[in-house]
Short mmCIF file of C-alpha atoms and ligand atoms in Angstrom, two decimals:
data_model
loop_
_atom_site.label_atom_id
_atom_site.label_comp_id
_atom_site.label_asym_id
_atom_site.label_seq_id
_atom_site.Cartn_x
_atom_site.Cartn_y
_atom_site.Cartn_z
CA UNK A 762 -0.03 -0.04 0.10
CA UNK A 763 2.65 2.31 1.13
CA UNK A 764 1.95 6.16 0.28
CA UNK A 765 0.76 8.00 -2.50
CA UNK A 766 1.29 11.87 -3.33
CA UNK A 767 -1.24 13.40 -5.58
CA UNK A 768 -0.01 16.68 -7.19
CA UNK A 769 -2.03 19.79 -7.96
CA UNK A 770 -5.30 17.99 -8.00
CA UNK A 771 -8.28 20.40 -7.92
CA UNK A 772 -10.21 19.92 -4.84
CA UNK A 773 -13.02 22.34 -3.02
CA UNK A 774 -12.70 25.07 -5.83
CA UNK A 775 -8.84 25.21 -5.92
CA UNK A 776 -5.61 23.51 -6.29
CA UNK A 777 -4.01 21.13 -4.02
CA UNK A 778 -2.16 18.12 -3.16
CA UNK A 779 -3.00 15.08 -1.31
CA UNK A 780 -1.26 12.87 0.62
CA UNK A 781 -2.06 9.37 1.49
CA UNK A 782 -0.04 7.25 3.88
CA UNK A 783 -1.03 3.41 4.74
CA UNK A 784 -4.66 4.03 2.99
CA UNK A 785 -5.41 6.80 5.34
CA UNK A 786 -5.68 10.76 3.88
CA UNK A 787 -2.67 12.57 6.13
CA UNK A 788 -2.59 15.79 4.18
CA UNK A 789 -4.48 18.22 2.06
CA UNK A 790 -2.33 21.13 1.03
CA UNK A 791 1.33 21.71 -0.59
CA UNK A 792 3.48 18.60 -0.01
CA UNK A 793 7.05 18.03 -0.72
CA UNK A 794 7.68 15.68 -3.69
CA UNK A 795 10.04 13.41 -1.83
CA UNK A 796 9.41 10.61 -0.06
CA UNK A 797 5.84 9.27 -1.18
CA UNK A 798 5.89 5.32 -3.01
CA UNK A 799 3.76 6.91 -5.67
CA UNK A 800 3.38 10.22 -7.00
CA UNK A 801 0.50 11.32 -9.42
CA UNK A 802 1.01 14.47 -11.02
CA UNK A 803 -2.91 15.44 -11.47
CA UNK A 804 -3.06 19.24 -12.66
CA UNK A 805 -5.75 18.03 -15.56
CA UNK A 806 -7.77 16.06 -12.75
CA UNK A 807 -10.37 16.77 -9.86
CA UNK A 808 -10.46 14.48 -7.08
CA UNK A 809 -13.74 13.36 -5.44
CA UNK A 810 -14.77 10.50 -2.89
CA UNK A 811 -15.50 7.15 -4.56
CA UNK A 812 -18.99 6.60 -4.98
CA UNK A 813 -20.68 4.10 -2.54
CA UNK A 814 -23.26 1.54 -4.48
CA UNK A 815 -25.85 0.51 -1.45
CA UNK A 816 -28.12 -1.64 -3.14
CA UNK A 817 -27.02 -4.21 -6.13
CA UNK A 818 -26.84 -8.01 -6.34
CA UNK A 819 -23.18 -7.87 -8.00
CA UNK A 820 -23.07 -11.31 -9.78
CA UNK A 821 -26.47 -10.74 -11.58
CA UNK A 822 -23.69 -8.88 -14.07
CA UNK A 823 -24.20 -12.19 -16.08
CA UNK A 824 -27.81 -11.71 -16.26
CA UNK A 825 -27.66 -8.55 -18.07
CA UNK A 826 -29.86 -8.34 -20.56
CA UNK A 827 -31.67 -11.88 -20.14
CA UNK A 828 -35.02 -10.48 -19.95
CA UNK A 829 -36.34 -7.11 -21.00
CA UNK A 830 -39.90 -5.32 -20.92
CA UNK A 831 -41.50 -7.75 -17.86
CA UNK A 832 -43.21 -6.96 -14.54
CA UNK A 833 -41.68 -7.19 -11.30
CA UNK A 834 -43.17 -10.53 -10.75
CA UNK A 835 -42.73 -12.10 -13.92
CA UNK A 836 -39.41 -10.63 -14.29
CA UNK A 837 -38.34 -12.27 -10.78
CA UNK A 838 -39.88 -15.61 -11.91
CA UNK A 839 -37.25 -15.80 -14.98
CA UNK A 840 -34.66 -14.51 -12.98
CA UNK A 841 -35.23 -17.79 -10.30
CA UNK A 842 -35.08 -19.84 -12.61
CA UNK A 843 -31.68 -18.78 -13.83
CA UNK A 844 -30.73 -18.53 -10.01
CA UNK A 845 -31.43 -22.15 -9.79
CA UNK A 846 -28.50 -22.82 -12.02
CA UNK A 847 -25.63 -20.69 -10.41
CA UNK A 848 -22.79 -22.10 -8.92
CA UNK A 849 -19.45 -20.89 -7.68
CA UNK A 850 -18.21 -19.92 -11.04
CA UNK A 851 -21.16 -17.91 -12.14
CA UNK A 852 -20.88 -16.22 -8.65
CA UNK A 853 -16.96 -15.21 -8.64
CA UNK A 854 -16.84 -14.41 -12.16
CA UNK A 855 -20.21 -12.71 -11.79
CA UNK A 856 -18.84 -10.78 -8.95
CA UNK A 857 -15.60 -9.64 -10.68
CA UNK A 858 -17.45 -8.64 -14.00
CA UNK A 859 -19.26 -6.54 -11.43
CA UNK A 860 -16.66 -4.78 -9.52
CA UNK A 861 -14.66 -4.27 -12.80
CA UNK A 862 -17.60 -2.14 -13.91
CA UNK A 863 -17.61 -0.31 -10.60
CA UNK A 864 -14.18 0.44 -10.28
CA UNK A 865 -14.38 1.79 -13.77
CA UNK A 866 -17.49 4.04 -13.17
CA UNK A 867 -15.95 5.09 -9.86
CA UNK A 868 -17.82 2.59 -7.04
CA UNK A 869 -15.08 1.99 -4.23
CA UNK A 870 -17.74 0.27 -2.08
CA UNK A 871 -21.06 -1.82 -2.43
CA UNK A 872 -23.87 -3.29 -0.28
CA UNK A 873 -24.31 -6.70 -1.88
CA UNK A 874 -27.22 -8.78 -1.46
CA UNK A 875 -26.74 -12.39 -3.12
CA UNK A 876 -25.87 -15.86 -3.25
CA UNK A 877 -22.86 -17.75 -1.84
CA UNK A 878 -21.34 -14.44 -0.34
CA UNK A 879 -18.23 -16.59 0.48
CA UNK A 880 -17.37 -16.65 -2.94
CA UNK A 881 -18.23 -13.20 -3.79
CA UNK A 882 -16.18 -11.61 -1.16
CA UNK A 883 -12.97 -13.76 -2.64
CA UNK A 884 -13.85 -11.86 -6.00
CA UNK A 885 -14.35 -8.45 -4.47
CA UNK A 886 -11.10 -8.97 -2.23
CA UNK A 887 -8.99 -9.60 -5.76
CA UNK A 888 -10.58 -6.80 -7.36
CA UNK A 889 -9.59 -4.62 -4.36
CA UNK A 890 -12.60 -3.30 -3.54
CA UNK A 891 -14.89 -2.68 -0.01
CA UNK A 892 -18.36 -5.00 -0.10
CA UNK A 893 -20.66 -5.21 2.75
CA UNK A 894 -21.84 -8.98 1.60
CA UNK A 895 -25.24 -10.53 2.93
CA UNK A 896 -26.31 -14.14 3.47
CA UNK A 897 -29.35 -13.85 2.08
CA UNK A 898 -32.55 -15.51 3.76
CA UNK A 899 -35.25 -16.65 1.36
CA UNK A 900 -37.22 -19.30 3.19
CA UNK A 901 -40.71 -18.78 1.76
CA UNK A 902 -42.28 -19.85 4.67
CA UNK A 903 -40.97 -23.74 4.17
CA UNK A 904 -39.79 -24.44 8.03
CA UNK A 905 -37.01 -27.08 6.40
CA UNK A 906 -35.60 -24.34 3.86
CA UNK A 907 -35.39 -21.81 7.32
CA UNK A 908 -33.70 -24.45 9.14
CA UNK A 909 -30.90 -24.55 6.23
CA UNK A 910 -31.11 -20.77 5.82
CA UNK A 911 -29.85 -20.38 10.01
CA UNK A 912 -27.39 -22.86 9.80
CA UNK A 913 -25.80 -21.32 6.63
CA UNK A 914 -26.26 -17.61 7.69
CA UNK A 915 -24.31 -18.74 11.37
CA UNK A 916 -21.59 -20.80 9.18
CA UNK A 917 -21.30 -17.70 6.75
CA UNK A 918 -20.57 -15.48 9.68
CA UNK A 919 -18.43 -17.64 11.61
CA UNK A 920 -15.86 -18.27 7.95
CA UNK A 921 -16.63 -14.13 7.52
CA UNK A 922 -13.46 -13.69 10.21
CA UNK A 923 -11.61 -15.13 7.71
CA UNK A 924 -12.41 -12.59 4.89
CA UNK A 925 -10.43 -9.77 3.82
CA UNK A 926 -9.93 -6.40 5.76
CA UNK A 927 -12.20 -4.53 3.20
CA UNK A 928 -15.22 -7.51 3.01
CA UNK A 929 -17.85 -6.58 6.30
CA UNK A 930 -20.66 -9.27 6.70
CA UNK A 931 -24.31 -8.53 6.69
CA UNK A 932 -27.67 -10.13 7.47
CA UNK A 933 -29.93 -10.16 4.15
CA UNK A 934 -33.81 -10.66 4.38
CA UNK A 935 -34.89 -11.04 0.94
CA UNK A 936 -38.20 -9.09 1.35
CA UNK A 937 -41.34 -9.20 4.05
CA UNK A 938 -43.02 -11.22 1.06
CA UNK A 939 -40.39 -13.80 0.66
CA UNK A 940 -39.03 -14.56 4.21
CA UNK A 941 -41.28 -15.76 7.17
CA UNK A 942 -42.33 -13.69 10.29
CA UNK A 943 -40.22 -16.03 12.46
CA UNK A 944 -37.05 -15.98 10.07
CA UNK A 945 -37.48 -12.14 9.97
CA UNK A 946 -37.56 -12.24 13.77
CA UNK A 947 -34.37 -14.49 13.92
CA UNK A 948 -32.65 -12.65 11.76
CA UNK A 949 -33.21 -9.20 13.66
CA UNK A 950 -31.92 -10.74 16.75
CA UNK A 951 -29.04 -12.36 15.17
CA UNK A 952 -27.92 -9.06 13.78
CA UNK A 953 -28.58 -7.15 16.87
CA UNK A 954 -26.79 -9.84 19.05
CA UNK A 955 -23.37 -9.64 16.58
CA UNK A 956 -24.04 -5.81 15.72
CA UNK A 957 -24.39 -6.46 11.94
CA UNK A 958 -26.14 -4.35 9.78
CA UNK A 959 -29.49 -5.91 8.16
CA UNK A 960 -30.33 -5.43 4.56
CA UNK A 961 -33.67 -5.98 3.10
CA UNK A 962 -36.25 -4.82 -0.23
CA UNK A 963 -38.92 -3.03 1.38
CA UNK A 964 -42.03 -1.40 -0.25
CA UNK A 965 -40.83 -1.80 -3.62
CA UNK A 966 -43.75 -2.12 -5.57
CA UNK A 967 -47.59 -1.47 -5.06
CA UNK A 968 -48.68 -5.26 -5.00
CA UNK A 969 -45.98 -5.75 -2.23
CA UNK A 970 -47.63 -3.19 0.14
CA UNK A 971 -51.37 -4.15 -0.77
CA UNK A 972 -50.45 -8.04 -0.17
CA UNK A 973 -48.60 -6.89 3.23
CA UNK A 974 -51.75 -5.11 4.01
CA UNK A 975 -54.02 -8.05 2.98
CA UNK A 976 -52.00 -10.86 5.06
CA UNK A 977 -50.45 -8.67 7.89
CA UNK A 978 -52.99 -5.67 8.03
CA UNK A 979 -50.13 -3.36 7.99
CA UNK A 980 -47.99 -1.75 5.08
CA UNK A 981 -44.71 -3.76 4.76
CA UNK A 982 -42.89 -0.63 6.76
CA UNK A 983 -45.47 -0.65 9.84
CA UNK A 984 -44.94 -4.80 9.73
CA UNK A 985 -41.31 -4.33 10.00
CA UNK A 986 -41.69 -1.88 13.10
CA UNK A 987 -43.99 -4.18 14.86
CA UNK A 988 -41.33 -6.60 14.62
CA UNK A 989 -38.56 -3.90 15.87
CA UNK A 990 -36.80 -4.37 12.73
CA UNK A 991 -36.24 -0.53 12.03
CA UNK A 992 -33.27 0.77 13.59
CA UNK A 993 -29.97 3.04 12.29
CA UNK A 994 -28.41 -0.84 11.59
CA UNK A 995 -31.32 -1.26 8.84
CA UNK A 996 -30.79 -0.92 5.24
CA UNK A 997 -33.77 -0.58 3.34
CA UNK A 998 -33.83 -0.63 -0.48
CA UNK A 999 -36.27 1.08 -2.80
CA UNK A 1000 -38.91 2.44 -0.06
CA UNK A 1001 -40.91 3.66 -2.71
CA UNK A 1002 -44.25 2.92 -1.89
CA UNK A 1003 -44.97 4.95 1.35
CA UNK A 1004 -47.48 6.67 3.42
CA UNK A 1005 -47.15 9.24 5.82
CA UNK A 1006 -46.55 7.16 8.77
CA UNK A 1007 -44.36 4.72 6.98
CA UNK A 1008 -42.08 7.87 6.50
CA UNK A 1009 -42.11 8.78 10.09
CA UNK A 1010 -41.43 5.64 11.16
CA UNK A 1011 -38.19 5.24 8.91
CA UNK A 1012 -37.06 8.92 10.05
CA UNK A 1013 -37.80 8.59 13.96
CA UNK A 1014 -35.76 5.12 13.91
CA UNK A 1015 -33.17 6.66 11.51
CA UNK A 1016 -33.26 4.11 8.74
CA UNK A 1017 -30.89 3.92 5.93
CA UNK A 1018 -33.29 3.87 2.84
CA UNK A 1019 -31.55 3.25 -0.73
CA UNK A 1020 -32.90 4.80 -3.59
CA UNK A 1021 -32.60 2.68 -7.09
CA UNK A 1022 -34.29 5.02 -9.55
CA UNK A 1023 -33.11 2.99 -12.74
CA UNK A 1024 -34.18 0.15 -11.56
CA UNK A 1025 -37.84 1.34 -10.44
CA UNK A 1026 -37.98 3.00 -13.55
CA UNK A 1027 -37.19 0.02 -15.60
CA UNK A 1028 -39.31 -2.46 -13.98
CA UNK A 1029 -42.16 0.13 -13.73
CA UNK A 1030 -42.30 -0.22 -9.99
CA UNK A 1031 -42.94 3.55 -9.72
CA UNK A 1032 -40.79 6.89 -9.42
CA UNK A 1033 -42.35 9.21 -6.81
CA UNK A 1034 -39.41 8.40 -4.35
CA UNK A 1035 -40.38 10.80 -1.40
CA UNK A 1036 -36.90 12.48 -0.98
CA UNK A 1037 -37.95 15.50 0.56
CA UNK A 1038 -40.54 13.98 3.24
CA UNK A 1039 -37.66 10.80 4.27
CA UNK A 1040 -34.97 13.21 4.60
CA UNK A 1041 -36.70 15.77 6.30
CA UNK A 1042 -38.12 12.80 8.46
CA UNK A 1043 -34.73 11.91 9.60
CA UNK A 1044 -34.15 8.77 7.45
CA UNK A 1045 -30.55 8.61 5.90
CA UNK A 1046 -31.25 8.79 2.23
CA UNK A 1047 -28.70 6.87 0.05
CA UNK A 1048 -28.42 5.96 -3.33
CA UNK A 1049 -27.88 2.12 -5.25
CA UNK A 1050 -28.06 0.84 -8.71
CA UNK A 1051 -29.45 -2.67 -8.00
CA UNK A 1052 -28.85 -5.64 -10.01
CA UNK A 1053 -28.01 -5.31 -13.52
CA UNK A 1054 -30.61 -7.86 -14.20
CA UNK A 1055 -32.97 -4.78 -13.80
CA UNK A 1056 -30.83 -1.90 -13.85
CA UNK A 1057 -28.36 -3.22 -16.52
CA UNK A 1058 -25.51 -1.47 -15.29
CA UNK A 1059 -23.82 -0.49 -11.90
CA UNK A 1060 -23.08 3.38 -13.03
CA UNK A 1061 -23.77 5.71 -9.90
CA UNK A 1062 -23.30 8.79 -11.70
CA UNK A 1063 -26.22 7.86 -14.15
CA UNK A 1064 -28.28 7.01 -11.38
CA UNK A 1065 -27.52 10.38 -9.78
CA UNK A 1066 -28.39 12.34 -12.77
CA UNK A 1067 -31.34 10.29 -13.29
CA UNK A 1068 -32.65 10.11 -9.36
CA UNK A 1069 -31.98 14.18 -9.80
CA UNK A 1070 -33.96 14.48 -13.12
CA UNK A 1071 -36.81 12.50 -12.24
CA UNK A 1072 -37.59 13.94 -8.57
CA UNK A 1073 -37.38 17.66 -10.35
CA UNK A 1074 -39.73 16.33 -13.00
CA UNK A 1075 -42.58 14.95 -11.40
CA UNK A 1076 -42.21 17.24 -8.29
CA UNK A 1077 -42.45 20.29 -11.08
CA UNK A 1078 -39.75 21.74 -9.01
CA UNK A 1079 -36.25 22.46 -10.25
CA UNK A 1080 -34.96 22.72 -6.53
CA UNK A 1081 -36.11 19.05 -5.79
CA UNK A 1082 -32.89 17.07 -4.75
CA UNK A 1083 -29.91 19.85 -5.45
CA UNK A 1084 -26.76 19.11 -6.68
CA UNK A 1085 -24.73 18.96 -3.37
CA UNK A 1086 -27.76 16.43 -1.91
CA UNK A 1087 -27.30 14.09 -4.73
CA UNK A 1088 -23.51 13.58 -4.40
CA UNK A 1089 -23.89 13.49 -0.87
CA UNK A 1090 -26.30 10.60 -1.13
CA UNK A 1091 -23.64 8.53 -3.67
CA UNK A 1092 -21.08 9.34 -1.14
CA UNK A 1093 -21.22 10.51 2.54
CA UNK A 1094 -24.54 9.12 3.39
CA UNK A 1095 -23.71 5.44 2.05
CA UNK A 1096 -20.44 5.66 3.99
CA UNK A 1097 -22.63 6.66 7.07
CA UNK A 1098 -25.22 3.96 6.37
CA UNK A 1099 -22.29 1.29 6.32
CA UNK A 1100 -20.40 2.56 9.27
CA UNK A 1101 -17.39 3.24 6.68
CA UNK A 1102 -14.76 6.28 7.58
CA UNK A 1103 -14.98 7.86 4.27
CA UNK A 1104 -17.33 9.21 1.91
CA UNK A 1105 -15.74 12.94 1.69
CA UNK A 1106 -12.06 13.98 1.29
CA UNK A 1107 -10.90 14.90 4.36
CA UNK A 1108 -7.46 14.20 6.83
CA UNK A 1109 -7.95 11.15 8.57
CA UNK A 1110 -10.86 9.53 6.25
CA UNK A 1111 -10.03 6.31 4.48
CA UNK A 1112 -8.50 7.18 1.49
CA UNK A 1113 -11.25 6.08 -1.06
CA UNK A 1114 -11.33 8.49 -3.67
CA UNK A 1115 -11.60 9.17 -7.41
CA UNK A 1116 -9.69 11.52 -9.84
CA UNK A 1117 -11.73 12.56 -12.60
CA UNK A 1118 -10.47 13.90 -16.07
CA UNK A 1119 -11.49 17.37 -16.79
CA UNK A 1120 -9.94 17.92 -20.00
CA UNK A 1121 -12.85 16.74 -21.78
CA UNK A 1122 -15.82 18.67 -23.23
CA UNK A 1123 -18.27 18.25 -20.29
CA UNK A 1124 -16.12 20.10 -17.90
CA UNK A 1125 -15.34 23.38 -20.13
CA UNK A 1126 -16.38 25.69 -19.38
CA UNK A 1127 -15.06 25.30 -15.83
CA UNK A 1128 -18.03 27.23 -14.32
CA UNK A 1129 -19.37 24.56 -11.90
CA UNK A 1130 -17.71 21.32 -11.11
CA UNK A 1131 -20.22 19.71 -9.72
CA UNK A 1132 -23.06 20.41 -12.42
CA UNK A 1133 -20.36 19.37 -15.31
CA UNK A 1134 -19.67 15.98 -13.17
CA UNK A 1135 -23.59 14.99 -12.49
CA UNK A 1136 -25.14 16.91 -15.57
CA UNK A 1137 -22.56 17.04 -18.16
CA UNK A 1138 -20.26 14.08 -17.56
CA UNK A 1139 -20.28 10.13 -18.12
CA UNK A 1140 -18.46 7.48 -16.01
CA UNK A 1141 -15.58 7.31 -18.45
CA UNK A 1142 -14.27 10.86 -16.80
CA UNK A 1143 -12.79 8.36 -13.88
CA UNK A 1144 -9.51 8.51 -14.65
CA UNK A 1145 -8.18 6.80 -11.39
CA UNK A 1146 -9.76 4.93 -8.71
CA UNK A 1147 -7.98 4.81 -4.93
CA UNK A 1148 -9.52 2.34 -2.78
CA UNK A 1149 -8.30 2.37 0.92
CA UNK A 1150 -4.98 3.35 -0.30
CA UNK A 1151 -4.94 0.82 -3.21
CA UNK A 1152 -4.71 2.11 -6.81
CA UNK A 1153 -7.36 0.07 -8.72
CA UNK A 1154 -7.22 2.06 -11.90
CA UNK A 1155 -5.01 4.30 -13.06
CA UNK A 1156 -5.29 6.17 -16.61
CA UNK A 1157 -8.48 4.31 -17.06
CA UNK A 1158 -6.42 1.03 -16.77
CA UNK A 1159 -7.47 -1.82 -14.32
CA UNK A 1160 -5.28 -4.57 -14.41
CA UNK A 1161 -6.32 -8.06 -15.45
CA UNK A 1162 -9.31 -6.60 -17.28
CA UNK A 1163 -9.36 -8.57 -19.76
CA UNK A 1164 -9.09 -11.74 -18.16
CA UNK A 1165 -12.29 -11.13 -16.33
CA UNK A 1166 -14.18 -9.82 -19.16
CA UNK A 1167 -12.99 -13.53 -21.40
CA UNK A 1168 -13.86 -15.39 -18.26
CA UNK A 1169 -17.41 -13.65 -17.32
CA UNK A 1170 -18.41 -14.23 -20.58
CA UNK A 1171 -18.18 -17.68 -20.67
CA UNK A 1172 -19.26 -18.12 -17.27
CA UNK A 1173 -22.53 -16.19 -18.46
CA UNK A 1174 -22.92 -18.25 -21.37
CA UNK A 1175 -22.70 -21.70 -19.42
CA UNK A 1176 -24.94 -20.16 -17.21
CA UNK A 1177 -27.68 -19.60 -19.52
CA UNK A 1178 -27.16 -22.94 -21.56
CA UNK A 1179 -27.83 -24.47 -18.29
CA UNK A 1180 -31.07 -22.61 -17.61
CA UNK A 1181 -32.22 -24.01 -21.33
CA UNK A 1182 -31.69 -20.12 -22.34
CA UNK A 1183 -29.61 -19.19 -25.70
CA UNK A 1184 -27.01 -16.67 -26.18
CA UNK A 1185 -28.24 -14.19 -29.05
ZN1 ZN B 2186 -32.37 -5.50 -5.10
#
């Protein structure tokens, strides 16, 4: 890891140097050239924090484009057919492909909810990124399956003490409609007893809310609250269909909610994400892409732009979701949700940061850096990615990229053929 000196970089409206020592930002300001193991001349580059993708299913990169133009429930059926055939190879190379894509688009940390986390974290470690990786419980109310999930989760948690320094275990519950009440309560207790984050899909579709009310007499948010599952360690993906009481509960309990705009738009689950209401109530609002089977890419800059534009459009209010806030959602708020000492570029923080290339049309004229970044640029402006002091990409070159592309392509082909589907 050693030390890195970034010279003459654009940061907070001026040029400066950033010194990184053993993965931590130790100085921001003029630094002498001598002594650093790596010196990056960054006079055409701007520094921003690495993006934190707060909800994804990384290995689903291999299902990119497999089924399009279907509603959520029908789409899930197709995906679950494919998932019957996933194996370690699918998970490893699917996750490596996801990490490659995330690195190339500036993500340094992600919150993953997918099968075989012990295999996925090997891929994350081999990529140099950070992940919070869940063991996912999904018992469908089936008692033997619930027992298997409990055993599997306990075993995976035990193994997680041997995971790399950048991967953290979390408790995953698919959703209130796929997980029995007993299992939800067990997950709540396990997460609490071990100080773990709990990751769940919540109030994603109108159908989910209607069914939950029919089954339990409560909306999904109120149902989770009745089970004592809302709190600052809960990460709730989507939270799209909410009433005033749901918003109050998510806010009062300081829940971390994840807006996944591109997935919501594409599956047509809705678009009226109640950003102002959730933020004002006290929820920590973060941003994610969801998996590639629904959002097709893992591009956080694209998610930021879409989230801001859609929010302004449906509210008929150009002031909705301002630039600084959409940037915080993609960086600082995500880091806060995960308990990660990053998300801003400050001394004492983990060195999770990006250098973006300002020598391109999107940054000319240089009037408003953040506006150029979010509204004008695409993620190919990300030139250099540093995660915990490790340089994962420099000059848009990621080491071993071709091997990942070739192996992932082969793993995707095998998965489709085992599932009786054809590659076009
Ligand atoms: Zn999801």
